[in-house]
Short mmCIF file of C-alpha atoms in Angstrom, two decimals:
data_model
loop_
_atom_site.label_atom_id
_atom_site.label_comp_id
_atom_site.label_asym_id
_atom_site.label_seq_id
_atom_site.Cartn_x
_atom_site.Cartn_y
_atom_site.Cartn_z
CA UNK A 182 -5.07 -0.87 -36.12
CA UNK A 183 -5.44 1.58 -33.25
CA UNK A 184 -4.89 5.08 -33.33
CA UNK A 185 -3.49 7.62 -30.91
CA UNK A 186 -4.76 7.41 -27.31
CA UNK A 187 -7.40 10.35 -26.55
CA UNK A 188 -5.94 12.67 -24.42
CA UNK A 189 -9.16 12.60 -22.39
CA UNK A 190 -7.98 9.29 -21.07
CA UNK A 191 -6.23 9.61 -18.24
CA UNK A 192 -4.26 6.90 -16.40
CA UNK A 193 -3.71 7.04 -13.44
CA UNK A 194 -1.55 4.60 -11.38
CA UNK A 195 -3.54 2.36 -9.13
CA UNK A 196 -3.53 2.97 -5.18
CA UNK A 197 -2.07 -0.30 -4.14
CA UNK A 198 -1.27 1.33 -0.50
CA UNK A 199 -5.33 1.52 0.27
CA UNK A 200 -5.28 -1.69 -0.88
CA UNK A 201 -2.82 -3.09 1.22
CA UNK A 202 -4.33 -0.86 4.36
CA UNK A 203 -8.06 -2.50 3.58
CA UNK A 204 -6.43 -5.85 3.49
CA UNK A 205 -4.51 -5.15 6.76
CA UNK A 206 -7.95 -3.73 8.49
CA UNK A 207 -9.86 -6.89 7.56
CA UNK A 208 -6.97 -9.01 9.40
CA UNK A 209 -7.18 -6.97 12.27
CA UNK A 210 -10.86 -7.62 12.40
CA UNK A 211 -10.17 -11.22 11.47
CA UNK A 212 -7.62 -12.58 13.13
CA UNK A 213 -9.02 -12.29 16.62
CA UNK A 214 -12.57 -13.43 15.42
CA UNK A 215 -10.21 -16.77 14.63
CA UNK A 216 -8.88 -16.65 17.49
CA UNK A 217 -11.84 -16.59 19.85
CA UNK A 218 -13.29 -19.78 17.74
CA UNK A 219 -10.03 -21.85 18.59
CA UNK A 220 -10.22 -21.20 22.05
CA UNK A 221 -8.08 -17.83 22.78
CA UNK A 222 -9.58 -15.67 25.45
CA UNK A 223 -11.15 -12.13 24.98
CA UNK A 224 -8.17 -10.56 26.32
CA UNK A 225 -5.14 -12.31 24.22
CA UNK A 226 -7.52 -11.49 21.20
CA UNK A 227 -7.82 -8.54 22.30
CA UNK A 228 -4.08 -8.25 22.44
CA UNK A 229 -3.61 -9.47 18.92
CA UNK A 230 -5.75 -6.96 17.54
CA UNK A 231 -4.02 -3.96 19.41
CA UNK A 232 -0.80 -5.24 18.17
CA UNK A 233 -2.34 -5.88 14.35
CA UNK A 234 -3.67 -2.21 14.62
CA UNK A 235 -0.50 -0.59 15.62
CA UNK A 236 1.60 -2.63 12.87
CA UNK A 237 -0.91 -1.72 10.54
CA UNK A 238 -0.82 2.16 10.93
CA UNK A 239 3.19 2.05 11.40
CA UNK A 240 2.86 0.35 7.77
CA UNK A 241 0.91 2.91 6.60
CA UNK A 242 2.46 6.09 8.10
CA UNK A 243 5.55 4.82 6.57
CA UNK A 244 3.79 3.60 2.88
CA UNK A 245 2.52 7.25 2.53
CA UNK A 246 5.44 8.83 3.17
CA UNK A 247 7.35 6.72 0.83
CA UNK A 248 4.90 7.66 -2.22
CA UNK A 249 5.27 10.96 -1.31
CA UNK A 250 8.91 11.23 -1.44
CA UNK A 251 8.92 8.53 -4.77
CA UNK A 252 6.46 11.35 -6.26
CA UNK A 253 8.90 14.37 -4.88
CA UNK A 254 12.19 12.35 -6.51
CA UNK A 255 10.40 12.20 -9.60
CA UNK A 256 9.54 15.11 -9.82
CA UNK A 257 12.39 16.87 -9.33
CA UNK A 258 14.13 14.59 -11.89
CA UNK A 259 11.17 15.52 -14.13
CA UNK A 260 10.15 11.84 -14.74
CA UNK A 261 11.52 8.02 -14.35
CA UNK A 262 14.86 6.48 -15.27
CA UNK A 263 15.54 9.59 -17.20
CA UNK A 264 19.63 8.42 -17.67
CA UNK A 265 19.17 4.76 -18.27
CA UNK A 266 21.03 4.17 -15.04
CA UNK A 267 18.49 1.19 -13.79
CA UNK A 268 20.51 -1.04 -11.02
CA UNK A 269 20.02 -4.94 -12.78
CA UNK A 270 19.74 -7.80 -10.58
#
């Protein structure tokens, strides 16, 4: 049987934003190293990894923000789902 959680434990939620911001990085990075293999000139790589970079920080800019006001909303409700009012697909 297992006894009460330690309070010295703490968990903290992962940061799947990073995550998805390394995995967009590497695509900007890899994309246009494909490209160049199959033929596409410097400059339309070049292109695609201008345009990969700007999507990329757009997405992040507006991930951040969105776990900041997730983390305001909860806190001002002083936790999740606190009335049971959960929207059900």
């Amino acid at each position: 049987m297992s006894g009460p959680r330690p309070t010295s434990d703490p968990r903290t939620a992962p940061d799947t934003v990073s995550d998805v911001i390394r995995w967009a990085a590497f695509s900007c990075v890899l994309v246009p190293v494909v490209l160049v293999w199959y033929g596409t000139s410097l400059a339309g790589a070049a292109g695609a990894a201008l345009g990969l970079a700007a999507v990329t920080a757009v997405c992040r800019v507006l991930l951040r923000r969105s776990e900041r006001c997730a983390a305001r909303c909860a806190e001002q409700r002083g936790g999740r789902h606190t009335r049971g009012q959960t929207p059900v697909d």
